[in-house]
PDB file of C-alpha atoms in Angstrom:
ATOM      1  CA  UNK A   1      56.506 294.037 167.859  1.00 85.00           C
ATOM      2  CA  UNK A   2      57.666 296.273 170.514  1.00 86.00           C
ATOM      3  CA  UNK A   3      57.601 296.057 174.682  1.00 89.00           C
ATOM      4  CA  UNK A   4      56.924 298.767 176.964  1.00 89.00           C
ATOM      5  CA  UNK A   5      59.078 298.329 180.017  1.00 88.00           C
ATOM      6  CA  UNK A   6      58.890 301.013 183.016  1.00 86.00           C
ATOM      7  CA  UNK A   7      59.973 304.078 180.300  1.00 79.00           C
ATOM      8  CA  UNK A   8      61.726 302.018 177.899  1.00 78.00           C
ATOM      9  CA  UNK A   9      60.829 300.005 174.617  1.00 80.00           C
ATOM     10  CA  UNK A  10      62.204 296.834 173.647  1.00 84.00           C
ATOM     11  CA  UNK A  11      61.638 294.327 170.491  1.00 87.00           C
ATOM     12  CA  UNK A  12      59.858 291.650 171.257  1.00 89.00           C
ATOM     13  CA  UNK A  13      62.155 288.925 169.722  1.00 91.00           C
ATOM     14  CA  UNK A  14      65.729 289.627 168.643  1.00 89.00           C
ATOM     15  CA  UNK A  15      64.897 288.550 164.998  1.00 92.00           C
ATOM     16  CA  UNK A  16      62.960 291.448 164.559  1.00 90.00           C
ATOM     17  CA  UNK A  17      65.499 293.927 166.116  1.00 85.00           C
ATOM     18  CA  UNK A  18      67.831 292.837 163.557  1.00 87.00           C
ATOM     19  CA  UNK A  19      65.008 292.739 160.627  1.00 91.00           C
ATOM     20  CA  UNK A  20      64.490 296.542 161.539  1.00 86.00           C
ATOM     21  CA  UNK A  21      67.944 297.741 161.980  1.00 84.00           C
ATOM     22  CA  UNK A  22      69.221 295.645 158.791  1.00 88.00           C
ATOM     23  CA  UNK A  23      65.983 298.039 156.965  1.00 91.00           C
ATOM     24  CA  UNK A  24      67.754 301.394 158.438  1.00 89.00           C
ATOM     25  CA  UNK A  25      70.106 303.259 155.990  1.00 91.00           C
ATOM     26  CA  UNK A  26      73.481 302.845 156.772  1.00 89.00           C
ATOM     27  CA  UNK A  27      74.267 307.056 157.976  1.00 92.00           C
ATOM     28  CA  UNK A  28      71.043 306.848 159.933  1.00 92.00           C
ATOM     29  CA  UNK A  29      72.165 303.445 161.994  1.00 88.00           C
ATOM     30  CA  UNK A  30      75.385 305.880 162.931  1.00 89.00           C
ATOM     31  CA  UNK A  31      73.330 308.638 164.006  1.00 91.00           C
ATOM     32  CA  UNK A  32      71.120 306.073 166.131  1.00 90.00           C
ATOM     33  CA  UNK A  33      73.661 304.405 167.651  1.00 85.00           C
ATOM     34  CA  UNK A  34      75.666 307.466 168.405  1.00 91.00           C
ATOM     35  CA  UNK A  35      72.407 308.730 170.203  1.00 92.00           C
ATOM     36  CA  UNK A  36      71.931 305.521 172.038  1.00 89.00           C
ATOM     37  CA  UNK A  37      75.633 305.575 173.343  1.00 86.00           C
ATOM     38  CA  UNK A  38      75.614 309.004 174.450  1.00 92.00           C
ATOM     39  CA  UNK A  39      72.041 308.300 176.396  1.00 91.00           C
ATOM     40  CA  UNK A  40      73.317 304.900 177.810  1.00 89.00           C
ATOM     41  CA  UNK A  41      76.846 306.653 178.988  1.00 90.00           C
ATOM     42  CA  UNK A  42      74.944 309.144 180.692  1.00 92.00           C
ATOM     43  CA  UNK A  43      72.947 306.732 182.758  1.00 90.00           C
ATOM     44  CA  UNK A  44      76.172 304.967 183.489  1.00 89.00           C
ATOM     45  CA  UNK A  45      75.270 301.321 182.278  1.00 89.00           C
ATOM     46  CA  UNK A  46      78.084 298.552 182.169  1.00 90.00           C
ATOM     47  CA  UNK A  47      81.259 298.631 179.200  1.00 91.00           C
ATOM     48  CA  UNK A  48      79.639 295.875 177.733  1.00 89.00           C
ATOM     49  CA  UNK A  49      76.426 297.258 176.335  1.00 88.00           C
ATOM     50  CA  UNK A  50      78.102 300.491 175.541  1.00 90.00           C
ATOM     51  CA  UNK A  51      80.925 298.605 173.418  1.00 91.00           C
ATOM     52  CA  UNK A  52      77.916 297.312 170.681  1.00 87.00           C
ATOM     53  CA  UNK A  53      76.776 301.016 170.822  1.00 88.00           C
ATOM     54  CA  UNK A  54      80.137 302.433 170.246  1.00 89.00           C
ATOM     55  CA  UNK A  55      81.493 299.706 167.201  1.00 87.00           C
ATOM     56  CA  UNK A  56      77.675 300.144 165.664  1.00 85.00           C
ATOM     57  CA  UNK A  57      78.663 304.251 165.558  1.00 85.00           C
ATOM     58  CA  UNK A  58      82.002 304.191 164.755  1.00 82.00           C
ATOM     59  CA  UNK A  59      82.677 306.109 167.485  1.00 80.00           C
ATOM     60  CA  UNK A  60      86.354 306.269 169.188  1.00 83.00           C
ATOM     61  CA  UNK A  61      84.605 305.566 172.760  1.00 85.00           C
ATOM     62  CA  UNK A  62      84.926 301.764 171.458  1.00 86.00           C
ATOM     63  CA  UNK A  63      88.435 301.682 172.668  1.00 89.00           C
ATOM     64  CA  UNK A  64      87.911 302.876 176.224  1.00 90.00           C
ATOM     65  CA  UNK A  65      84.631 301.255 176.726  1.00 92.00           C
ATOM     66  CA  UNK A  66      85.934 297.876 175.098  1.00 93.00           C
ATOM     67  CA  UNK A  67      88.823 297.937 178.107  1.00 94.00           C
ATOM     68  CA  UNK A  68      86.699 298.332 180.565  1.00 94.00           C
ATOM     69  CA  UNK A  69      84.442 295.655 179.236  1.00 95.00           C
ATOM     70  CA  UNK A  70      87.638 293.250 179.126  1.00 96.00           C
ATOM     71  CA  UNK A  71      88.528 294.237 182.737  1.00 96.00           C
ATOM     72  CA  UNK A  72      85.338 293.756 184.054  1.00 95.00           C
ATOM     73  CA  UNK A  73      84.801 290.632 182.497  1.00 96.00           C
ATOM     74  CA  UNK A  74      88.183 289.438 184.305  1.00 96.00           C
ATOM     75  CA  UNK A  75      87.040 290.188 187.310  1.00 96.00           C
ATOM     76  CA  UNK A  76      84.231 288.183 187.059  1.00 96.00           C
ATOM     77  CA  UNK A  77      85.942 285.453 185.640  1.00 96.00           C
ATOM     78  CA  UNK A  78      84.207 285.438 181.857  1.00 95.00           C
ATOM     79  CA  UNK A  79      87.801 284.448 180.313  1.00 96.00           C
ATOM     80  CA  UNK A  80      86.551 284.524 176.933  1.00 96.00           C
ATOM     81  CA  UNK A  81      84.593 287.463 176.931  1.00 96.00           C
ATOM     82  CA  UNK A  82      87.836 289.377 178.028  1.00 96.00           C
ATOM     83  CA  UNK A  83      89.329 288.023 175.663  1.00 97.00           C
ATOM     84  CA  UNK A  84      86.992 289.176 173.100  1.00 96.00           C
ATOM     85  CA  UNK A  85      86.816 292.559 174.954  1.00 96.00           C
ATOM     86  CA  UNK A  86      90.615 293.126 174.688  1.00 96.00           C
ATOM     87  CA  UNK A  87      90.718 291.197 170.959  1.00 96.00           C
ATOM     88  CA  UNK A  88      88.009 294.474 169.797  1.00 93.00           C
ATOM     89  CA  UNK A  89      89.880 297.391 171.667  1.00 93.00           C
ATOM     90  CA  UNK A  90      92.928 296.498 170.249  1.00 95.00           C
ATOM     91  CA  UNK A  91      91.935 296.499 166.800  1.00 91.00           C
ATOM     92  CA  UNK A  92      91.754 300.414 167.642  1.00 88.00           C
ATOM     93  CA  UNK A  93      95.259 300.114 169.483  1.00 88.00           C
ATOM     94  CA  UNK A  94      96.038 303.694 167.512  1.00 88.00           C
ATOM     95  CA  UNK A  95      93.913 305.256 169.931  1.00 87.00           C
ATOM     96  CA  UNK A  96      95.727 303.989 172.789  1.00 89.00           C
ATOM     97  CA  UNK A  97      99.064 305.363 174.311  1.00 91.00           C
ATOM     98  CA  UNK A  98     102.066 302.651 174.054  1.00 94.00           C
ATOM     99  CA  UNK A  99     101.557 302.256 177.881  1.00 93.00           C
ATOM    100  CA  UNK A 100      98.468 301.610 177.475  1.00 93.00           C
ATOM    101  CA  UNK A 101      98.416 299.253 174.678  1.00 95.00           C
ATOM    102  CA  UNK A 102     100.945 297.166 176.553  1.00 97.00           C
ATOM    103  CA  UNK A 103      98.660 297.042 179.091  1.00 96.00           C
ATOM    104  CA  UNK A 104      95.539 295.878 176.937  1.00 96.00           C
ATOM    105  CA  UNK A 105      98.036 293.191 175.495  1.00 98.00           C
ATOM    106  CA  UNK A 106      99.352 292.210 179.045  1.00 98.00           C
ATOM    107  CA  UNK A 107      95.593 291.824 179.882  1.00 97.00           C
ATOM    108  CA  UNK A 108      94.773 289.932 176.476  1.00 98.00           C
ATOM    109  CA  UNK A 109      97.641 287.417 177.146  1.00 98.00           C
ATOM    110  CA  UNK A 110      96.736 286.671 180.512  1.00 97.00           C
ATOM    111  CA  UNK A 111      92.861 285.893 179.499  1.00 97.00           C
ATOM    112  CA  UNK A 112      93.710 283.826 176.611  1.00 97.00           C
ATOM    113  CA  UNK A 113      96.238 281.904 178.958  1.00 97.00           C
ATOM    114  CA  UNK A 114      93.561 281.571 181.210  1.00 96.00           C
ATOM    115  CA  UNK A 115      91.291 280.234 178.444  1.00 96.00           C
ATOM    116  CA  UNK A 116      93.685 278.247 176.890  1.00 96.00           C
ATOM    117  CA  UNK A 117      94.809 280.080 173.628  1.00 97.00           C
ATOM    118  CA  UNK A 118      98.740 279.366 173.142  1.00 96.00           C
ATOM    119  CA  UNK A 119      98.894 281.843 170.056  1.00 96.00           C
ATOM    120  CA  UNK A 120      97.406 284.331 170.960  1.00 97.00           C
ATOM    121  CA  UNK A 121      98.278 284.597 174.302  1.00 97.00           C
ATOM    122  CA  UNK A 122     101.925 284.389 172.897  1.00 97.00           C
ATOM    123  CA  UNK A 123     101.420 286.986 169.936  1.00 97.00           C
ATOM    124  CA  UNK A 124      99.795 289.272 172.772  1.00 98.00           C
ATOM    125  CA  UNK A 125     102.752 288.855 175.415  1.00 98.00           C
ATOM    126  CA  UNK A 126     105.180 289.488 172.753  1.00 98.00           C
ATOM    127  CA  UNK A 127     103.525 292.969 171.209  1.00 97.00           C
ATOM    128  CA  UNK A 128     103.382 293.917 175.017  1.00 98.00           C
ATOM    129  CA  UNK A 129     107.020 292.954 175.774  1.00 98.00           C
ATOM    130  CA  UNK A 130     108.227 295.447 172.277  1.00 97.00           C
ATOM    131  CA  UNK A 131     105.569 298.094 173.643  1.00 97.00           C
ATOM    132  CA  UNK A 132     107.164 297.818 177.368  1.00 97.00           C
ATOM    133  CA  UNK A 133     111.083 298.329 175.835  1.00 95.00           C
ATOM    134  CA  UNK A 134     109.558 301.046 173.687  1.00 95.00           C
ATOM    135  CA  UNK A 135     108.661 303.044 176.654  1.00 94.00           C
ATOM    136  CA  UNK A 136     111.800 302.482 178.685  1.00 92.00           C
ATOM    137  CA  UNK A 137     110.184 300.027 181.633  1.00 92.00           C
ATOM    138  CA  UNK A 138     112.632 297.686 182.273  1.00 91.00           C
ATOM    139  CA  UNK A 139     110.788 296.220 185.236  1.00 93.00           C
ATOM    140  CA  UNK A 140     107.671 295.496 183.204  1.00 95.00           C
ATOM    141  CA  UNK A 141     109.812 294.066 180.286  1.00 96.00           C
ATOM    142  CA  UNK A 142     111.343 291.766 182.942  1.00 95.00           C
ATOM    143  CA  UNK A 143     108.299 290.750 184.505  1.00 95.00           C
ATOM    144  CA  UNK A 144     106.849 290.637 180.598  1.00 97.00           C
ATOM    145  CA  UNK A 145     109.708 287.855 179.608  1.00 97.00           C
ATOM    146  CA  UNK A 146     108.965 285.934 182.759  1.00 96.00           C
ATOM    147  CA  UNK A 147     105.239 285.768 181.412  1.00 97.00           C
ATOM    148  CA  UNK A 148     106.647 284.685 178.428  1.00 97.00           C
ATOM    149  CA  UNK A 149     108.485 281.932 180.181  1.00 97.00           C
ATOM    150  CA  UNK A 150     106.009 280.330 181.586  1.00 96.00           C
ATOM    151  CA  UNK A 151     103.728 280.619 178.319  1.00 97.00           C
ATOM    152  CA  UNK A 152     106.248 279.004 176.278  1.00 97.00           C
ATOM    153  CA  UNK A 153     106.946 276.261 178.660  1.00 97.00           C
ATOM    154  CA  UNK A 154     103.398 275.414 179.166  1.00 96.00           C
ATOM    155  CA  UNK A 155     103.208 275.619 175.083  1.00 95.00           C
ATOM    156  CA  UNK A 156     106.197 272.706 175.173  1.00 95.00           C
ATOM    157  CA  UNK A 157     108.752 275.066 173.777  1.00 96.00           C
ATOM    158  CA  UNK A 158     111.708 274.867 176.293  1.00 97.00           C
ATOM    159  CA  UNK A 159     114.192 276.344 174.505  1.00 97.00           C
ATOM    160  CA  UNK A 160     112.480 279.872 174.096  1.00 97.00           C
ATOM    161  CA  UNK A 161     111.144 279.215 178.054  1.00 96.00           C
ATOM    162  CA  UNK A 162     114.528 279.262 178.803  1.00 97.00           C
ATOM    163  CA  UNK A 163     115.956 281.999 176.560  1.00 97.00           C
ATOM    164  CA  UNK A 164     113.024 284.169 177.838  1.00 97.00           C
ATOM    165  CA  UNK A 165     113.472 283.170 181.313  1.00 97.00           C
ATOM    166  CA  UNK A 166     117.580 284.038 181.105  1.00 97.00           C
ATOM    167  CA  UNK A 167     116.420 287.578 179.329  1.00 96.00           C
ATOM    168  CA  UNK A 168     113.742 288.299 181.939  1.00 95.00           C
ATOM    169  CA  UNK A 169     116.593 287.772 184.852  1.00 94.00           C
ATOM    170  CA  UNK A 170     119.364 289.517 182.831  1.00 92.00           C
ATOM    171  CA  UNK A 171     116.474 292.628 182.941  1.00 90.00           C
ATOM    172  CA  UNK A 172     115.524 292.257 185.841  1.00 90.00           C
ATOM    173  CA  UNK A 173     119.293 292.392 187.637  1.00 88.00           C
ATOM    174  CA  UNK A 174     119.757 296.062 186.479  1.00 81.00           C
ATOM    175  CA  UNK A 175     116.574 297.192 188.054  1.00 72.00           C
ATOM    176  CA  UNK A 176     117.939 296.346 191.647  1.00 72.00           C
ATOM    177  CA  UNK A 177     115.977 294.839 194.799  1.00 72.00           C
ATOM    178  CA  UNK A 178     112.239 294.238 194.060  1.00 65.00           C
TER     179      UNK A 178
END
């Protein structure tokens, strides 16, 4: 059932990972997986493996592990794994700062453009543009509307293009020279 590798174990096939950890209780899977994020942050492996880890423990962690995962994956041009990345840390968006969670929506919007997804790439550029007045950074909220331009043109909807392109220059005027 089980592979020795170097120091570590592994399941032999994936079916009968899941067959075992499906048998654990539920408080002990928590404990496990708490144990196996703490281990695996330690040794410094990638976001990615540590986001499982951190969702399977509950563990707050998820957040900041999940945005790395989503930047990471952006940089290396995996679209829709960002966009899954970003899609799971913001479901925890409490745990963010409003800077930050405009930020994780900016980053959402442009991977689901990228990929394709009118919606939510719309839905994300609008949550960041409200998070962006919140804070008071007119310069982001500008460059947030012309974002939300373009997305709405490329989505056919020229009116709102246009209304969002006339806000982001009316925004962007009071900033001065940039």
């Amino acid at each position: 059932l089980l592979l020795l590798e170097g120091q570590a174990l592994r399941f032999r096939h994936e079916l009968t990972r899941h067959a075992y950890e499906d048998s654990l209780p539920a408080l002990r899977r928590l404990e496990l997986n708490r144990a196996v994020l703490h281990i695996l942050e330690r040794r410094g492996v990638e976001a990615a493996r540590l986001v499982h880890h951190a969702e399977a423990a509950g563990d707050d962690a998820l957040t900041r592990h999940a945005l790395a995962a989503a930047r990471a994956s952006a940089a290396a041009r995996s679209h829709r794994e960002a966009v899954a990345f970003y899609q799971r840390a913001l479901r925890h968006a409490t745990l963010l700062s409003p800077r930050e969670q405009a930020e994780a929506f900016e980053g959402l919007s442009t991977e689901a453009y990228t990929e394709g997804y009118a919606e939510p790439a719309l839905n994300a550029r609008r949550s960041a543009i409200a998070l962006r007045r919140e804070v008071g950074d007119a310069r982001a909220v500008g460059a947030n509307l012309r974002w939300l331009s373009r997305l709405c043109w490329w989505d056919g909807r020229r009116d709102e293009a246009e209304e969002a392109a006339a806000a982001a220059v009316a925004a962007l005027e009071t900033d001065g020279d940039s």
